[in-house]
Short mmCIF file of C-alpha atoms (C1' of nucleotides) in Angstrom, two decimals:
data_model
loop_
_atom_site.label_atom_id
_atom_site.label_comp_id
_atom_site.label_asym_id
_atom_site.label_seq_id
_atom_site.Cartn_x
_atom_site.Cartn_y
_atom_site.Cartn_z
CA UNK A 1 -2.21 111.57 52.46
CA UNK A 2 -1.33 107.98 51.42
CA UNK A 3 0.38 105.29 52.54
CA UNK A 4 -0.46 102.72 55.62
CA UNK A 5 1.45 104.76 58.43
CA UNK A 6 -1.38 104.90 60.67
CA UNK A 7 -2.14 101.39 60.35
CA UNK A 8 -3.43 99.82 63.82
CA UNK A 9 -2.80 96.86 65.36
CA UNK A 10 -5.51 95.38 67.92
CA UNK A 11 -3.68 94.65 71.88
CA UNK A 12 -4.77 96.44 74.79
CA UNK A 13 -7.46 98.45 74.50
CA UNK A 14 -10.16 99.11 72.04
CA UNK A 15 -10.12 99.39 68.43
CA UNK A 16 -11.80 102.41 68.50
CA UNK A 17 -10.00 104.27 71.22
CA UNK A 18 -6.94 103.26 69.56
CA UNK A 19 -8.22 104.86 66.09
CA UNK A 20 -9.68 108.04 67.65
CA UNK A 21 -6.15 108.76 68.89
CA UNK A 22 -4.33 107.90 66.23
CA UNK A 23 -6.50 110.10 64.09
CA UNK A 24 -6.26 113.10 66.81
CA UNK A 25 -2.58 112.95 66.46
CA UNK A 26 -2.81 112.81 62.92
CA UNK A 27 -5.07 115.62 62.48
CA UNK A 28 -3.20 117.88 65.23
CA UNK A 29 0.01 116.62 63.67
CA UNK A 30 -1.05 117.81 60.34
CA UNK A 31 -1.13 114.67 58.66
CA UNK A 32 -4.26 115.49 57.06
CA UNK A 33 -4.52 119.24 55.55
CA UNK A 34 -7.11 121.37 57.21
CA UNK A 35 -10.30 121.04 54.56
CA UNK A 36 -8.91 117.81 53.66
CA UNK A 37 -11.67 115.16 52.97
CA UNK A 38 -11.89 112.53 55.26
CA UNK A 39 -13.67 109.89 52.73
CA UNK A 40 -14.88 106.81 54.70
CA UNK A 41 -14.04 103.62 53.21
CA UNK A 42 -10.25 105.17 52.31
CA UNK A 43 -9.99 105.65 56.09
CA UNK A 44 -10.94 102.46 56.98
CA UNK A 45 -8.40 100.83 55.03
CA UNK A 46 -5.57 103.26 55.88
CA UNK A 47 -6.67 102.53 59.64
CA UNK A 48 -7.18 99.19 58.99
CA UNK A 49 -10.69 98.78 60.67
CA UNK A 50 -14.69 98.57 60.05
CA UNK A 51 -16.46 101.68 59.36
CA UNK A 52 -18.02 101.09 62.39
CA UNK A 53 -15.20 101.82 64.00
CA UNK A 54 -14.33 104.70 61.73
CA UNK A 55 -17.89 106.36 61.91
CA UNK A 56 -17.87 106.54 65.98
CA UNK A 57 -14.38 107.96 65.93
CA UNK A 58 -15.48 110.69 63.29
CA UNK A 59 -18.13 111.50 65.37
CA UNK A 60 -16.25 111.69 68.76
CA UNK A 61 -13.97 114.03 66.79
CA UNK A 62 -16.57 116.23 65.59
CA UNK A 63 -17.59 116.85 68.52
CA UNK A 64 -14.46 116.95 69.62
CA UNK A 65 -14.34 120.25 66.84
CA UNK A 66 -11.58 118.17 64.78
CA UNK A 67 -13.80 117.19 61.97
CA UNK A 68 -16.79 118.97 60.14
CA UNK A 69 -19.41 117.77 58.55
CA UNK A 70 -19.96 118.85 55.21
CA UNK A 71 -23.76 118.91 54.20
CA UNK A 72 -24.07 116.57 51.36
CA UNK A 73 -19.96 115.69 51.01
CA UNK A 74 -19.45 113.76 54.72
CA UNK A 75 -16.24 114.47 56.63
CA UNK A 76 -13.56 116.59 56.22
CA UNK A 77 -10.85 117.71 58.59
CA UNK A 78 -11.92 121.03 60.58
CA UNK A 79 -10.76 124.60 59.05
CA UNK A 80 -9.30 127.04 61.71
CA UNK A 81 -12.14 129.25 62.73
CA UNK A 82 -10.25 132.37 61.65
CA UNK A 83 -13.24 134.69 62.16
CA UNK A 84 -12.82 133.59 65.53
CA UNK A 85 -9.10 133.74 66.76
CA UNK A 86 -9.77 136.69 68.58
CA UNK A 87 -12.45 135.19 70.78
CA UNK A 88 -10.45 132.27 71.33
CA UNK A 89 -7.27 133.61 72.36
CA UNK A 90 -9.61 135.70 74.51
CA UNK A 91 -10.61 133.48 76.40
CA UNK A 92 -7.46 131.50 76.72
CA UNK A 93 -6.08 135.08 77.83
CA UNK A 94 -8.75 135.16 80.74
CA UNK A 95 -8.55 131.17 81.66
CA UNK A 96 -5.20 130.67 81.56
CA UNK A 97 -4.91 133.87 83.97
CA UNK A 98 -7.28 132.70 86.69
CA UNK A 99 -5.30 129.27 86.73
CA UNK A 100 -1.97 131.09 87.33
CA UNK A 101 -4.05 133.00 90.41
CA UNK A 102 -6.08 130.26 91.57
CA UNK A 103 -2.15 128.45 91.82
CA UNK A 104 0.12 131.22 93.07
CA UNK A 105 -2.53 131.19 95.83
CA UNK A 106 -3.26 127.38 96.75
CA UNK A 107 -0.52 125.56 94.68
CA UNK A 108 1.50 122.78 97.47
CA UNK A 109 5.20 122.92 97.67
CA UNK A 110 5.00 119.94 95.66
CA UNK A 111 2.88 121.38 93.18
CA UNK A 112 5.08 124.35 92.34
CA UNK A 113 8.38 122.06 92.16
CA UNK A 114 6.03 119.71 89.47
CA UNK A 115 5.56 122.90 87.56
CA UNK A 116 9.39 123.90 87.87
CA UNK A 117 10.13 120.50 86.64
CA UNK A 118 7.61 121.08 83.63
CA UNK A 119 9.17 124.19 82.94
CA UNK A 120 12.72 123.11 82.56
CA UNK A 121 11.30 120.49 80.43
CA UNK A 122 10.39 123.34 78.42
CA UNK A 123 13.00 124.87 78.41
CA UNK A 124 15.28 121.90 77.08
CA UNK A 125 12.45 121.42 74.68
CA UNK A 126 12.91 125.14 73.35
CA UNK A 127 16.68 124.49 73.35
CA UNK A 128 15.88 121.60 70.70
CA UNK A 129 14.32 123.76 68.44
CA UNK A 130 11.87 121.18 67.51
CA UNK A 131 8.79 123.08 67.40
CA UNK A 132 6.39 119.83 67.97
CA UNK A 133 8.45 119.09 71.12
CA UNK A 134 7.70 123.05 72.40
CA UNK A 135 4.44 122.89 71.64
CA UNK A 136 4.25 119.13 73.43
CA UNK A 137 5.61 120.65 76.49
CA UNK A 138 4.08 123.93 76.67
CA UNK A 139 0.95 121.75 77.02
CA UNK A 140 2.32 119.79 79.66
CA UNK A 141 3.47 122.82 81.65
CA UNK A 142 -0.10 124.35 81.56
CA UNK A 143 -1.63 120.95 82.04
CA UNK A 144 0.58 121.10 85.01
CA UNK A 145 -0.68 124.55 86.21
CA UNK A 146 -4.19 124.04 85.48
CA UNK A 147 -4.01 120.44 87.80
CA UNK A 148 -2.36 122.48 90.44
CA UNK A 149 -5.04 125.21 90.27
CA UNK A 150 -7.43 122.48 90.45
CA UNK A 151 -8.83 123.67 87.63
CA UNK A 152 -9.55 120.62 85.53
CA UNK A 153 -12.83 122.11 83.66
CA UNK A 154 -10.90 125.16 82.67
CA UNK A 155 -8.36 123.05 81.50
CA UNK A 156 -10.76 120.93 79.45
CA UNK A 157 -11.75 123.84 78.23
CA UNK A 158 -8.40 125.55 77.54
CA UNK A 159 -7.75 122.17 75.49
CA UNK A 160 -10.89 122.60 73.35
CA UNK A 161 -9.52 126.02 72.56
CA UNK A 162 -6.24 125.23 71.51
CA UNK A 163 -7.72 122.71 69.08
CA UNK A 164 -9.53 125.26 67.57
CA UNK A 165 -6.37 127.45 66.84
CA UNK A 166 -3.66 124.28 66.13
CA UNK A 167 -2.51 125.73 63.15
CA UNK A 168 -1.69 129.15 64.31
CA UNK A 169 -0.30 127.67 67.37
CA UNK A 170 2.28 125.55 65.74
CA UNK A 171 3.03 129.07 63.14
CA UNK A 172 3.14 131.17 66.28
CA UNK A 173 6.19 128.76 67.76
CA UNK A 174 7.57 128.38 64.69
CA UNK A 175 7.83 132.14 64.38
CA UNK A 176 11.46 133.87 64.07
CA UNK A 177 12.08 135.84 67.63
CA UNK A 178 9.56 133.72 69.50
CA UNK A 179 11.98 132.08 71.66
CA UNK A 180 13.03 134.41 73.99
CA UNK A 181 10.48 136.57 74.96
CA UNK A 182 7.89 133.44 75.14
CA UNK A 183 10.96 131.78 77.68
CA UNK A 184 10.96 135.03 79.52
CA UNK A 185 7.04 135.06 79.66
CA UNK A 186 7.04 131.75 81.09
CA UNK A 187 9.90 132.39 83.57
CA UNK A 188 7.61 135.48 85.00
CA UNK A 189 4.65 133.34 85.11
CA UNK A 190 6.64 130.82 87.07
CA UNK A 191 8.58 133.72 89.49
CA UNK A 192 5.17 134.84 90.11
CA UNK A 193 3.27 131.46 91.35
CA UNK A 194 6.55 130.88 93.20
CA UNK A 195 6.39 134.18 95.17
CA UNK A 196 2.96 133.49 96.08
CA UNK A 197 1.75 136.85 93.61
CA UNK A 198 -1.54 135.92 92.76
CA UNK A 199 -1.80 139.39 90.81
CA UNK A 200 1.19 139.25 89.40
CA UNK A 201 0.74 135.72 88.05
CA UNK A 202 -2.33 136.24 86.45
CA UNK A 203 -1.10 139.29 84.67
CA UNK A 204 1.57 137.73 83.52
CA UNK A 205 -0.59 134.60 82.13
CA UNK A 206 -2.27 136.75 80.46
CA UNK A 207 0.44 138.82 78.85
CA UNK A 208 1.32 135.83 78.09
CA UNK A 209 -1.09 134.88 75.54
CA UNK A 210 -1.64 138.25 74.59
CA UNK A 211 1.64 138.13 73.21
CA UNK A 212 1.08 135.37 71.27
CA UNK A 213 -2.14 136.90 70.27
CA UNK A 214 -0.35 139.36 68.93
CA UNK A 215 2.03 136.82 66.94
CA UNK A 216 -0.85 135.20 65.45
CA UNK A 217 -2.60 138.06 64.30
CA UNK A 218 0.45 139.11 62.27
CA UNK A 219 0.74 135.80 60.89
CA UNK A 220 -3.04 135.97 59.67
CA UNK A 221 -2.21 139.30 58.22
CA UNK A 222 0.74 138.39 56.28
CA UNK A 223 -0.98 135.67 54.71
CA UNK B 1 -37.97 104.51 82.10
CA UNK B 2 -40.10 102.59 79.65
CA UNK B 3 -42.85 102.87 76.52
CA UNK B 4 -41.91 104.09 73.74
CA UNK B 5 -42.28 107.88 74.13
CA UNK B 6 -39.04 108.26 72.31
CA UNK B 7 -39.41 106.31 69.71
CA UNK B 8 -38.81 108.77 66.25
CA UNK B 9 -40.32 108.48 62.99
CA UNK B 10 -37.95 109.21 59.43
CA UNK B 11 -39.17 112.04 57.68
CA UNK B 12 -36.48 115.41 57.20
CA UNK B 13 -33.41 114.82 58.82
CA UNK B 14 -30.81 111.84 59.22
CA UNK B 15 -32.52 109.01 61.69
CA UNK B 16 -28.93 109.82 63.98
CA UNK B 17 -29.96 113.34 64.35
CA UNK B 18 -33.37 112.64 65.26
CA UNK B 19 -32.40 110.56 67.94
CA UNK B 20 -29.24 112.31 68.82
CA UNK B 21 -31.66 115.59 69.91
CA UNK B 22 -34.54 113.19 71.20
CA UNK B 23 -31.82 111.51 73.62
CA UNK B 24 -30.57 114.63 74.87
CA UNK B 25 -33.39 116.05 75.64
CA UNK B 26 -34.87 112.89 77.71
CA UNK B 27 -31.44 113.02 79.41
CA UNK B 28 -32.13 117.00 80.00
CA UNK B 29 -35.63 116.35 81.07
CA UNK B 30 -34.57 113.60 83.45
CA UNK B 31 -36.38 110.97 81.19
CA UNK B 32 -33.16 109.26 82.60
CA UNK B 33 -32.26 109.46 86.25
CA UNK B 34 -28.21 110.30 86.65
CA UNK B 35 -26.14 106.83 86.66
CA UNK B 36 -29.22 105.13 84.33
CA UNK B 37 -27.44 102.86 82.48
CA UNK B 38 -28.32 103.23 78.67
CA UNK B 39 -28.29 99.50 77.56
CA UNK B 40 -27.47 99.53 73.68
CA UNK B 41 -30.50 97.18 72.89
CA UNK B 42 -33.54 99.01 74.80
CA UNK B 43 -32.42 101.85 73.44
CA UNK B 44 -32.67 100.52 69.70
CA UNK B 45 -36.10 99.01 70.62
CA UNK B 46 -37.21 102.21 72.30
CA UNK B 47 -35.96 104.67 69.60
CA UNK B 48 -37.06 102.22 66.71
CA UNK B 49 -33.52 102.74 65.12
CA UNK B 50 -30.37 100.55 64.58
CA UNK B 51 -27.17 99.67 66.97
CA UNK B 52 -25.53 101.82 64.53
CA UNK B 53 -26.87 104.79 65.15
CA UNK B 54 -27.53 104.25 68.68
CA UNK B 55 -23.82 103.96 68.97
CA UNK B 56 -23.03 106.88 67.16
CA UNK B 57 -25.51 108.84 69.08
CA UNK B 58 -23.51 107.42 72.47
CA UNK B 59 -20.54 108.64 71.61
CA UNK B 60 -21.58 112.02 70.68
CA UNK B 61 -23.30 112.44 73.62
CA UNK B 62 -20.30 111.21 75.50
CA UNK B 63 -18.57 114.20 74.21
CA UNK B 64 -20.89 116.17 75.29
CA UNK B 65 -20.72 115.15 78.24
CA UNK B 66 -24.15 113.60 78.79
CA UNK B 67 -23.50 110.08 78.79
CA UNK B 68 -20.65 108.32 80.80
CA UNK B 69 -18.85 105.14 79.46
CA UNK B 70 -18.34 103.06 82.88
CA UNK B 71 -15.62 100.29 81.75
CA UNK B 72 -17.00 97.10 81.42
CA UNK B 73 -20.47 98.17 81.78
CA UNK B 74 -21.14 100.50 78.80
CA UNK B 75 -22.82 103.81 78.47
CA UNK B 76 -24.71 105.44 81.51
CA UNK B 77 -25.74 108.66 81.73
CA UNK B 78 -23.49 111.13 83.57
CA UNK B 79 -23.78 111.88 87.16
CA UNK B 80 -23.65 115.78 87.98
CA UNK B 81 -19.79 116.26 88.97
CA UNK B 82 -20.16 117.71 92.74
CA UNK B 83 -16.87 118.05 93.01
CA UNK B 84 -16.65 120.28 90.29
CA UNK B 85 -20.06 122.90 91.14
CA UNK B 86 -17.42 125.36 92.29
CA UNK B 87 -15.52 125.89 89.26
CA UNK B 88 -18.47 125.38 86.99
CA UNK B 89 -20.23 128.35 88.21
CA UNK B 90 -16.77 130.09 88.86
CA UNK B 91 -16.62 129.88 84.94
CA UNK B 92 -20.14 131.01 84.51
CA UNK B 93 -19.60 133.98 86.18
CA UNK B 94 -16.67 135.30 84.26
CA UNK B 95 -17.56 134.16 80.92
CA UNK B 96 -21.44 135.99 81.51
CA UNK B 97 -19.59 138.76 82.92
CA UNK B 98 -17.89 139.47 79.91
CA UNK B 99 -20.23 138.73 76.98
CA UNK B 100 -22.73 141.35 79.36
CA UNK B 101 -19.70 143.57 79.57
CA UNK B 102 -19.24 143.16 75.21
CA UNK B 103 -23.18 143.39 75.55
CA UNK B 104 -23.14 146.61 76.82
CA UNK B 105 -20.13 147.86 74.38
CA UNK B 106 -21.03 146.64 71.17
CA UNK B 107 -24.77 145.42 70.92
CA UNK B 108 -26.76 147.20 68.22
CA UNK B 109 -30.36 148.74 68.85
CA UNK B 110 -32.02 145.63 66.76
CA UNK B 111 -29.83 143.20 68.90
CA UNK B 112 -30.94 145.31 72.18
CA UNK B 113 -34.97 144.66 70.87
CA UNK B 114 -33.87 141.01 70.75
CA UNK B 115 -32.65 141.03 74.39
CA UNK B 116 -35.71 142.81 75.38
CA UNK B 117 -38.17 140.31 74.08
CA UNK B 118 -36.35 137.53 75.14
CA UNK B 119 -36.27 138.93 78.46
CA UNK B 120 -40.00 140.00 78.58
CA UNK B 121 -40.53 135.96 77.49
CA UNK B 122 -38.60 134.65 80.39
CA UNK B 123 -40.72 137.01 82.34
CA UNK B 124 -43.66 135.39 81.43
CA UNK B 125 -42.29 132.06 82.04
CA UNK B 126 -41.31 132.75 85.31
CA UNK B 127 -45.22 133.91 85.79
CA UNK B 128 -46.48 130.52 84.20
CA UNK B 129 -44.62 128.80 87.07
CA UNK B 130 -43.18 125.79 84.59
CA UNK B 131 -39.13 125.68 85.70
CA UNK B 132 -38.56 124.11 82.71
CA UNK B 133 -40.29 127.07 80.78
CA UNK B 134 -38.10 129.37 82.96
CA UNK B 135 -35.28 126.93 82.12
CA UNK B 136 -35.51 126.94 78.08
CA UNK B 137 -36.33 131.03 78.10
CA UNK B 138 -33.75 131.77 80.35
CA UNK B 139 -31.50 130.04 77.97
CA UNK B 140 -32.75 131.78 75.09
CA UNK B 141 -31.81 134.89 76.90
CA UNK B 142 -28.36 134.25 76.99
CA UNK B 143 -28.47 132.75 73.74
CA UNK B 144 -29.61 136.25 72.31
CA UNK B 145 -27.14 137.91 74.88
CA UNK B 146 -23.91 135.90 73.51
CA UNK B 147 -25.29 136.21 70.38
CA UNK B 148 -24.94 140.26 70.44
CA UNK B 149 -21.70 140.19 72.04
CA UNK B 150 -20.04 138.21 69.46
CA UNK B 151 -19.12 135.21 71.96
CA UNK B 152 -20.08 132.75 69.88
CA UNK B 153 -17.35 130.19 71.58
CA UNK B 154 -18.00 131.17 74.89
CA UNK B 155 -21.62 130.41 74.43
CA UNK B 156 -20.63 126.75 73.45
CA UNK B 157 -18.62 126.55 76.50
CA UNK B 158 -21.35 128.16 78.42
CA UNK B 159 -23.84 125.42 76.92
CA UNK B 160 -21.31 122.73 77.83
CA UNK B 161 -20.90 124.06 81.27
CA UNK B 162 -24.36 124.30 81.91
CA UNK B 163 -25.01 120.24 80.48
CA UNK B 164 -23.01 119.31 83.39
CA UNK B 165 -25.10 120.83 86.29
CA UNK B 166 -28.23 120.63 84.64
CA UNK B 167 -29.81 118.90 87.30
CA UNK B 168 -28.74 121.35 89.82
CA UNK B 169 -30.09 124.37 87.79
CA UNK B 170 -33.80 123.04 87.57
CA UNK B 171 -33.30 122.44 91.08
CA UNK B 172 -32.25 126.06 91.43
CA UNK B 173 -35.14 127.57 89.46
CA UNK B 174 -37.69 125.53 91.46
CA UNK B 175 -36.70 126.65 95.14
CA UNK B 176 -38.51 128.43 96.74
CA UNK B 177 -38.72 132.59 96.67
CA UNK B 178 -36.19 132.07 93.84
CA UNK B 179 -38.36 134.02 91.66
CA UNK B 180 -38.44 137.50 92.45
CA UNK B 181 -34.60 137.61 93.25
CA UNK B 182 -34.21 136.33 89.63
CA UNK B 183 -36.24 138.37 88.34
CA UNK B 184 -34.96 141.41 89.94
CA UNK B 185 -30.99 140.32 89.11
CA UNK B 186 -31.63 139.62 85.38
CA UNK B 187 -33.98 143.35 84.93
CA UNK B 188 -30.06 145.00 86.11
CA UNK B 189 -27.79 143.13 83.56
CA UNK B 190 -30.85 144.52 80.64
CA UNK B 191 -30.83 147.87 82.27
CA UNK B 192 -27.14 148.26 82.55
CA UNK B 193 -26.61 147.03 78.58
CA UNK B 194 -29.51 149.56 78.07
CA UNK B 195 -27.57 152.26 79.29
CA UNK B 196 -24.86 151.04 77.86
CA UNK B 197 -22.92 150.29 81.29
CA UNK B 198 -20.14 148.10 80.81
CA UNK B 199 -19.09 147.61 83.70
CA UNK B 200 -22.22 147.58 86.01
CA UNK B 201 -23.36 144.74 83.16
CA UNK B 202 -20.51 142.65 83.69
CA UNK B 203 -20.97 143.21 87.29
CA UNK B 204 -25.04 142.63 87.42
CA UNK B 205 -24.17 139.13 84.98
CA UNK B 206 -21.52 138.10 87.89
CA UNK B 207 -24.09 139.09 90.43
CA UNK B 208 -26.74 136.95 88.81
CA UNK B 209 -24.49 133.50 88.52
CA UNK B 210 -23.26 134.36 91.95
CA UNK B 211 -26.64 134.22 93.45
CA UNK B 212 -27.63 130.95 91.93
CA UNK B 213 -24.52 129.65 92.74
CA UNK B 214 -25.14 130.27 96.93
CA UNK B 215 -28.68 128.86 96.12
CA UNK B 216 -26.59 125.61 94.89
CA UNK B 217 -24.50 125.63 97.67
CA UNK B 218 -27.21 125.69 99.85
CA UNK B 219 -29.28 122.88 98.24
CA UNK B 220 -26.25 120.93 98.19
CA UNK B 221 -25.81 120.81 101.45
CA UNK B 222 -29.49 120.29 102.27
CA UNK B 223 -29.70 117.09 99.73
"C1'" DC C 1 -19.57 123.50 19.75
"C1'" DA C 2 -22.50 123.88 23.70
"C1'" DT C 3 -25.92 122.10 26.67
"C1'" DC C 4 -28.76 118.98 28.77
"C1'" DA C 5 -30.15 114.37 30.01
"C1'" DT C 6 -28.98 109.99 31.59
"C1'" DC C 7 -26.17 106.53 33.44
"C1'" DT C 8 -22.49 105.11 36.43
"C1'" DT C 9 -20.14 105.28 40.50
"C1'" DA C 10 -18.78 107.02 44.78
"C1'" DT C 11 -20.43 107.94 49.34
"C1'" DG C 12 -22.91 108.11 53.36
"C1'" DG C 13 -26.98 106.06 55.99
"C1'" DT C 14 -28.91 102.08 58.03
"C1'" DA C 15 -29.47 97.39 59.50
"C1'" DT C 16 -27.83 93.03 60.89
"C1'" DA C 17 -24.82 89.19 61.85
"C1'" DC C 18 -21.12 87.42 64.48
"C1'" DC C 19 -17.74 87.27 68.17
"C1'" DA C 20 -15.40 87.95 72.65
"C1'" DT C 21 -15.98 88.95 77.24
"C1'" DA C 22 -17.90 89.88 81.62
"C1'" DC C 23 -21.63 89.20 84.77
"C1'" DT C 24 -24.92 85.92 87.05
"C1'" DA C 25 -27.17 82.13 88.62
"C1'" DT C 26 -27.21 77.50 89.81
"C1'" DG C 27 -25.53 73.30 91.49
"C1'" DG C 28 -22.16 70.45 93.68
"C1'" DA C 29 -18.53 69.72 97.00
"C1'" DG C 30 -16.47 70.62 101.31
"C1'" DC D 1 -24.62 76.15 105.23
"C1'" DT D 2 -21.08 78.24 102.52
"C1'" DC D 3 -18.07 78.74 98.86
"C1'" DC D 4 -16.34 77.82 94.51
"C1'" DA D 5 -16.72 76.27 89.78
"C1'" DT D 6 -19.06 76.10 85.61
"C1'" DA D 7 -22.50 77.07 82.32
"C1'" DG D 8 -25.59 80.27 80.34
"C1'" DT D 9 -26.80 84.83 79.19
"C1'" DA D 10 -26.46 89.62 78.64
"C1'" DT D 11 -23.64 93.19 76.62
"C1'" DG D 12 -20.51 95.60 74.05
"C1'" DG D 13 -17.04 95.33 70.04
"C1'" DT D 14 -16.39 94.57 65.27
"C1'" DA D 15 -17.34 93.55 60.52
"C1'" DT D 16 -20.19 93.42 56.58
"C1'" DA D 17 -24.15 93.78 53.59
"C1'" DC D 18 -27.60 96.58 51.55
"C1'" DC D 19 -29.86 100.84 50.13
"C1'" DA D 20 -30.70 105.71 48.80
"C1'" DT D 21 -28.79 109.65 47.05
"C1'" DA D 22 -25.78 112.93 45.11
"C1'" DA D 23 -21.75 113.94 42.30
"C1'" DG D 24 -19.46 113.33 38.01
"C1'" DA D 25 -18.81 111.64 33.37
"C1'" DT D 26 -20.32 110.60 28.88
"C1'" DG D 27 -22.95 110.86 24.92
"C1'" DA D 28 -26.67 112.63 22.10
"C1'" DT D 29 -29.08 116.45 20.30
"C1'" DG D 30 -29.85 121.26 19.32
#
DNA sequence: CATCATCTTATGGTATACCATACTATGGAG
DNA sequence: CTCCATAGTATGGTATACCATAAGATGATG
């Protein structure tokens, strides 16, 4: 990691909640290597701002489950919990399936065309290929879902999660055959909130991520 | 609030730890009321430590959830989210359900002792009469219980959950004829993982949440 | 040549100083 | 008497200085 790319400049809001971003993003977008050190007084000049600054946003982002502390050695970006993947994706399994129910049974005519809008978005976004722009959308369609399920604490939570398990994420899109069953997931998912299937939506949330589950754990295996 | 109760002494840990735990355990212990506002410089004179790490400490515990930033006016600590009771307990229930349910499956005889002793403890708390004994040993039960299920995330989320209604959960504990109910409902969920009962555990653990949950309800609407 | 001690430096922890802004109180004008 | 303007103060935002400690390098001694 060098160079002055993330480099802030001071407008609108504060220094610090423009740093904590820009060092979410840069985290999530890989910009740092998991296990990578985050050293202090390097940061501060590749920010461009006080270690004041820099300290708050480290810890906001350790609690945040970006950044560890390392006993004696300070900072360092957060390693993928791999012993617990299972637990996670678990949980985002059982989560993301209430939400689908929850919406399939209260969602507004509104709400549902909002979702079909986020999932065409998603669509065009797998189209692109880019896997940053699936992943970007697939985010917005379940942030979508979640809102309609009024659901904004499982969503909070479901976020958490997905920090946890960025890496695999990203692999898991990025896999070879992902496309069209994960479209075809998604289009279920969708049929089923339309329909007004509570059952069927949540089983097919959760098939879902058990799915990808089942991606991931292949692409821990292999290496 | 005033005196210095809080104030912490340097001895084994880093001074932001130290006051990190001491501040969330006056907010816990309603040292604070709700909506308080935590004005940086008390707080420094009152802990005996530095803007610094009173900052620090702010933001972590605005992660956590504890503290509130209110723009233009600084830190204050959190209100209970009343609009959001529903889904908190919603969550409790199925996340409980299922580390009782993994409980029941997977716990060995040494982690069954555990559960057994921490439930005989919150036994005797309940007979001391102290809600916040109940309080701390009935968390310690589910510690143990998450702990022997392997749901080491879910416990986190469980903790986090459980930060945000805190106020309503002492309240809970304290009503009246709450006791023997409780009592009763947490003696099933042991007896069912005793017997190795998956199901009837998840279902006594559901039971359990659910029954706080109407007691909620009720002293919502009351107060 | 290996090992240990010591010195240097890197790093995080803590405190404080300074600045910009937003709230508040007071006084004057209408 | 009321309302507005202005000054003063409280508060948070930011930067920097200082200190203790732990890691790493270098040299001396066996």
């Amino acid at each position: 990691m060098s160079g002055d790319t993330l480099r802030i400049d001071r407008s609108a809001k504060t220094l610090r909640t423009l740093a904590l971003e820009r060092m979410r993003e840069a985290i999530m977008g890989f910009h740092f290597q998991p296990g990578e050190r985050l050293v202090e007084r390097p940061l501060c000049d590749q920010l461009g701002v006080s270690r004041s600054v820099v300290r708050e946003v480290l810890r906001q982002l350790e609690a945040e489950g970006l950044v560890q502390m390392i006993p004696g050695h300070g900072p360092a970006v957060a390693k993928p919990d791999l012993g617990r993947t299972d637990e996670i994706y678990e949980l985002r399994a059982l989560l993301e399936g209430i939400a689908a129910r929850a919406c399939a049974l209260t969602a507004t005519d509104a709400q549902i065309a909002s979702l079909d809008a986020a999932l065409t978005n998603l669509l065009e976004a797998w189209a692109s290929g880019a896997p940053v722009e699936v992943m970007r959308a697939t985010t917005k369609f379940y942030e979508t879902l979640f809102e309609a399920a009024d659901k904004r604490i499982a969503w909070e939570i479901v976020t958490g999660l997905n920090v946890r398990i960025n890496q695999l994420r990203s692999m898991t899109i990025a896999s070879e055959n992902r496309r069209e069953p994960a479209i075809a997931e998604m289009t279920e998912i969708m049929d089923a909130i339309r329909s007004r299937k509570p059952d069927e939506a949540e089983e097919a949330a959760r098939r879902h991520v058990e799915s990808a589950w089942q991606i991931a754990r292949n692409t821990l295996r292999l290496g």
